[in-house]
PDB file of C-alpha atoms in Angstrom:
ATOM      1  CA  UNK A  28       0.000   0.000   0.000  1.00 65.00           C
ATOM      2  CA  UNK A  29       1.183   3.499  -0.710  1.00 85.00           C
ATOM      3  CA  UNK A  30       0.806   6.900   0.864  1.00 92.00           C
ATOM      4  CA  UNK A  31      -2.743   7.436  -0.357  1.00 95.00           C
ATOM      5  CA  UNK A  32      -3.868   4.217   1.305  1.00 96.00           C
ATOM      6  CA  UNK A  33      -2.088   5.185   4.517  1.00 96.00           C
ATOM      7  CA  UNK A  34      -3.685   8.641   4.530  1.00 96.00           C
ATOM      8  CA  UNK A  35      -7.105   7.012   4.139  1.00 97.00           C
ATOM      9  CA  UNK A  36      -6.851   4.154   6.645  1.00 97.00           C
ATOM     10  CA  UNK A  37      -4.208   5.084   9.245  1.00 96.00           C
ATOM     11  CA  UNK A  38      -6.337   7.799  10.901  1.00 96.00           C
ATOM     12  CA  UNK A  39      -9.302   5.422  11.124  1.00 97.00           C
ATOM     13  CA  UNK A  40      -7.201   2.734  12.802  1.00 97.00           C
ATOM     14  CA  UNK A  41      -5.585   5.303  15.109  1.00 96.00           C
ATOM     15  CA  UNK A  42      -8.957   6.732  16.136  1.00 95.00           C
ATOM     16  CA  UNK A  43     -10.135   3.188  16.908  1.00 96.00           C
ATOM     17  CA  UNK A  44      -7.266   2.898  19.395  1.00 93.00           C
ATOM     18  CA  UNK A  45      -4.660   1.097  17.293  1.00 95.00           C
ATOM     19  CA  UNK A  46      -1.063   2.232  17.278  1.00 94.00           C
ATOM     20  CA  UNK A  47      -0.220   2.683  13.595  1.00 96.00           C
ATOM     21  CA  UNK A  48       3.358   2.243  12.380  1.00 95.00           C
ATOM     22  CA  UNK A  49       3.337   3.612   8.861  1.00 96.00           C
ATOM     23  CA  UNK A  50       6.053   2.539   6.436  1.00 94.00           C
ATOM     24  CA  UNK A  51       4.908   4.755   3.568  1.00 95.00           C
ATOM     25  CA  UNK A  52       6.011   8.336   3.033  1.00 95.00           C
ATOM     26  CA  UNK A  53       2.554   9.667   3.926  1.00 96.00           C
ATOM     27  CA  UNK A  54       3.392  10.963   7.413  1.00 96.00           C
ATOM     28  CA  UNK A  55       7.154  11.524   7.188  1.00 95.00           C
ATOM     29  CA  UNK A  56       6.868  15.303   7.023  1.00 94.00           C
ATOM     30  CA  UNK A  57       3.994  15.753   9.504  1.00 94.00           C
ATOM     31  CA  UNK A  58       5.258  17.749  12.478  1.00 91.00           C
ATOM     32  CA  UNK A  59       2.901  15.977  14.887  1.00 90.00           C
ATOM     33  CA  UNK A  60       3.822  12.426  13.796  1.00 93.00           C
ATOM     34  CA  UNK A  61       7.184  11.291  15.159  1.00 93.00           C
ATOM     35  CA  UNK A  62       9.705   9.842  12.733  1.00 94.00           C
ATOM     36  CA  UNK A  63      11.222   6.988  14.736  1.00 95.00           C
ATOM     37  CA  UNK A  64      14.543   5.206  14.327  1.00 96.00           C
ATOM     38  CA  UNK A  65      14.717   3.056  17.492  1.00 94.00           C
ATOM     39  CA  UNK A  66      18.510   3.121  17.714  1.00 95.00           C
ATOM     40  CA  UNK A  67      18.459   6.922  17.614  1.00 95.00           C
ATOM     41  CA  UNK A  68      15.269   8.279  19.197  1.00 94.00           C
ATOM     42  CA  UNK A  69      13.261   5.450  20.741  1.00 92.00           C
ATOM     43  CA  UNK A  70      12.300   7.820  23.567  1.00 92.00           C
ATOM     44  CA  UNK A  71      10.141   9.787  21.101  1.00 89.00           C
ATOM     45  CA  UNK A  72       7.642   6.908  21.138  1.00 89.00           C
ATOM     46  CA  UNK A  73       6.376   8.036  24.546  1.00 85.00           C
ATOM     47  CA  UNK A  74       4.425  10.943  23.042  1.00 82.00           C
ATOM     48  CA  UNK A  75       2.756   8.928  20.292  1.00 88.00           C
ATOM     49  CA  UNK A  76      -0.378   7.706  22.044  1.00 85.00           C
ATOM     50  CA  UNK A  77      -3.569   9.685  22.230  1.00 85.00           C
ATOM     51  CA  UNK A  78      -3.341   9.473  26.011  1.00 80.00           C
ATOM     52  CA  UNK A  79      -0.141  11.534  25.754  1.00 83.00           C
ATOM     53  CA  UNK A  80      -1.506  14.004  23.192  1.00 84.00           C
ATOM     54  CA  UNK A  81      -0.271  12.140  20.103  1.00 88.00           C
ATOM     55  CA  UNK A  82      -2.096  10.792  17.080  1.00 93.00           C
ATOM     56  CA  UNK A  83      -1.356   7.049  17.592  1.00 95.00           C
ATOM     57  CA  UNK A  84       0.734   7.141  14.400  1.00 96.00           C
ATOM     58  CA  UNK A  85       4.475   6.535  14.023  1.00 96.00           C
ATOM     59  CA  UNK A  86       6.272   7.234  10.738  1.00 95.00           C
ATOM     60  CA  UNK A  87       9.353   5.438   9.446  1.00 94.00           C
ATOM     61  CA  UNK A  88      12.096   7.265   7.559  1.00 94.00           C
ATOM     62  CA  UNK A  89      13.179   5.978   4.183  1.00 94.00           C
ATOM     63  CA  UNK A  90      15.839   3.270   4.159  1.00 93.00           C
ATOM     64  CA  UNK A  91      18.841   5.468   3.373  1.00 95.00           C
ATOM     65  CA  UNK A  92      17.925   7.982   6.074  1.00 94.00           C
ATOM     66  CA  UNK A  93      17.517   5.269   8.706  1.00 95.00           C
ATOM     67  CA  UNK A  94      21.011   3.934   8.028  1.00 96.00           C
ATOM     68  CA  UNK A  95      22.523   7.401   7.913  1.00 97.00           C
ATOM     69  CA  UNK A  96      21.135   8.612  11.239  1.00 96.00           C
ATOM     70  CA  UNK A  97      22.314   5.473  13.044  1.00 97.00           C
ATOM     71  CA  UNK A  98      25.849   6.232  11.843  1.00 97.00           C
ATOM     72  CA  UNK A  99      25.542   9.956  12.587  1.00 97.00           C
ATOM     73  CA  UNK A 100      24.184   9.667  16.127  1.00 97.00           C
ATOM     74  CA  UNK A 101      27.533   8.962  17.859  1.00 97.00           C
ATOM     75  CA  UNK A 102      29.229  11.636  15.745  1.00 97.00           C
ATOM     76  CA  UNK A 103      26.556  14.140  16.706  1.00 96.00           C
ATOM     77  CA  UNK A 104      26.862  13.257  20.379  1.00 96.00           C
ATOM     78  CA  UNK A 105      30.654  13.632  20.261  1.00 97.00           C
ATOM     79  CA  UNK A 106      31.050  16.625  17.967  1.00 96.00           C
ATOM     80  CA  UNK A 107      27.638  18.187  17.281  1.00 96.00           C
ATOM     81  CA  UNK A 108      26.711  17.580  13.638  1.00 94.00           C
ATOM     82  CA  UNK A 109      24.996  20.692  12.270  1.00 93.00           C
ATOM     83  CA  UNK A 110      24.075  19.602   8.763  1.00 92.00           C
ATOM     84  CA  UNK A 111      24.501  16.743   6.296  1.00 91.00           C
TER      85      UNK A 111
END
């Protein structure tokens, strides 16, 4: 399924109480949907649920971004990466 399918069905599932993990690009740029890479920002999951003010939707980055941020995290922590 692509982004259009996700935009149609993810909100319905989220409103029904499901936690939606979307692998399409549909929610990647939404400011109120966290983009999670567990090795980098797993703590961001805590604000996802409706009980915590979230939308019950998690977005995944594309494959090249996921690999890149895992490699950049220790460099950022040590030296402060400003841009890539």
